[in-house]
Tab-separated table of C-alpha atoms in Angstrom:
chain	number	residue	atom	x	y	z
A	1	MET	CA	-78.611	49.908	-2.670
A	2	LYS	CA	-75.140	51.384	-2.648
A	3	VAL	CA	-73.690	52.383	0.705
A	4	PHE	CA	-71.194	55.208	1.209
A	5	THR	CA	-69.519	56.622	4.280
A	6	ASP	CA	-69.985	60.349	4.768
A	7	SER	CA	-66.401	61.048	3.690
A	8	GLN	CA	-66.841	58.920	0.537
A	9	ALA	CA	-70.063	60.784	-0.217
A	10	GLN	CA	-68.268	64.128	0.020
A	11	GLN	CA	-65.463	62.956	-2.268
A	12	GLN	CA	-67.735	61.261	-4.821
A	13	LEU	CA	-70.757	63.554	-4.797
A	14	PRO	CA	-71.309	63.694	-8.594
A	15	GLU	CA	-71.205	59.878	-8.839
A	16	LEU	CA	-73.475	59.547	-5.824
A	17	LEU	CA	-76.068	61.956	-7.248
A	18	ALA	CA	-76.039	60.225	-10.634
A	19	LEU	CA	-76.501	56.849	-8.958
A	20	ALA	CA	-79.342	58.141	-6.771
A	21	ARG	CA	-81.385	58.821	-9.926
A	22	TYR	CA	-81.760	55.070	-10.436
A	23	GLU	CA	-81.477	53.498	-6.991
A	24	ASP	CA	-81.460	54.454	-3.333
A	25	VAL	CA	-78.107	55.522	-1.939
A	26	GLU	CA	-77.315	55.150	1.750
A	27	ILE	CA	-74.823	57.404	3.529
A	28	ARG	CA	-73.558	56.233	6.908
A	29	CYS	CA	-72.306	59.035	9.127
A	30	LYS	CA	-69.652	58.836	11.814
A	31	ASP	CA	-72.214	59.596	14.511
A	32	GLY	CA	-74.154	56.453	13.534
A	33	SER	CA	-76.945	58.172	11.663
A	34	VAL	CA	-77.945	56.973	8.227
A	35	ILE	CA	-79.173	59.143	5.371
A	36	VAL	CA	-80.917	57.696	2.321
A	37	LEU	CA	-80.931	59.592	-0.967
A	38	ARG	CA	-83.840	58.747	-3.219
A	39	ALA	CA	-84.807	60.440	-6.465
A	40	LYS	CA	-88.148	62.186	-6.236
A	41	THR	CA	-90.649	60.878	-8.736
A	42	SER	CA	-91.711	63.486	-11.235
A	43	GLN	CA	-95.199	62.102	-11.689
A	44	PRO	CA	-97.769	62.648	-8.977
A	45	SER	CA	-98.951	59.362	-7.594
A	46	SER	CA	-102.462	58.403	-6.704
A	47	PRO	CA	-103.292	57.395	-3.126
A	48	PHE	CA	-104.756	54.278	-4.748
A	49	ASP	CA	-101.372	53.252	-6.197
A	50	VAL	CA	-100.185	50.423	-3.996
A	51	ALA	CA	-97.242	48.108	-4.338
A	52	THR	CA	-97.948	44.596	-5.515
A	53	LEU	CA	-97.701	41.693	-3.139
A	54	ALA	CA	-96.499	38.240	-4.095
A	55	THR	CA	-98.793	35.609	-2.624
A	56	GLN	CA	-99.905	32.039	-3.121
A	57	ALA	CA	-103.561	33.073	-2.778
A	58	THR	CA	-105.796	32.436	-5.743
A	59	THR	CA	-108.734	34.524	-6.869
A	60	ALA	CA	-111.047	31.899	-5.369
A	61	ASP	CA	-109.236	32.202	-2.013
A	62	ILE	CA	-109.681	35.969	-2.022
A	63	LEU	CA	-113.348	35.771	-2.957
A	64	ASP	CA	-113.938	33.175	-0.218
A	65	ALA	CA	-112.298	35.494	2.308
A	66	VAL	CA	-114.476	38.424	1.184
A	67	ARG	CA	-117.639	36.298	1.424
A	68	ALA	CA	-116.655	35.063	4.883
A	69	ALA	CA	-115.998	38.635	6.062
A	70	ARG	CA	-119.363	39.806	4.740
A	71	GLU	CA	-121.165	36.943	6.463
A	72	HIS	CA	-119.405	37.724	9.725
A	73	ASP	CA	-120.814	41.275	9.866
């Protein structure tokens, strides 16, 4: 993520907007507030689309956890 001050953002607006198409851009204001520019995705997303999660768990671990939860109820 690129970080700009508010005065840099004003001076380099075309560059900032072009960059924001590909990555988040953070603008730090003099009053301490922070603004993040993020390109809006053009495709509607499903509520079932979730980010992946890196884990050491195996399929067997997950199935064991599901079985244990079902037995608990």
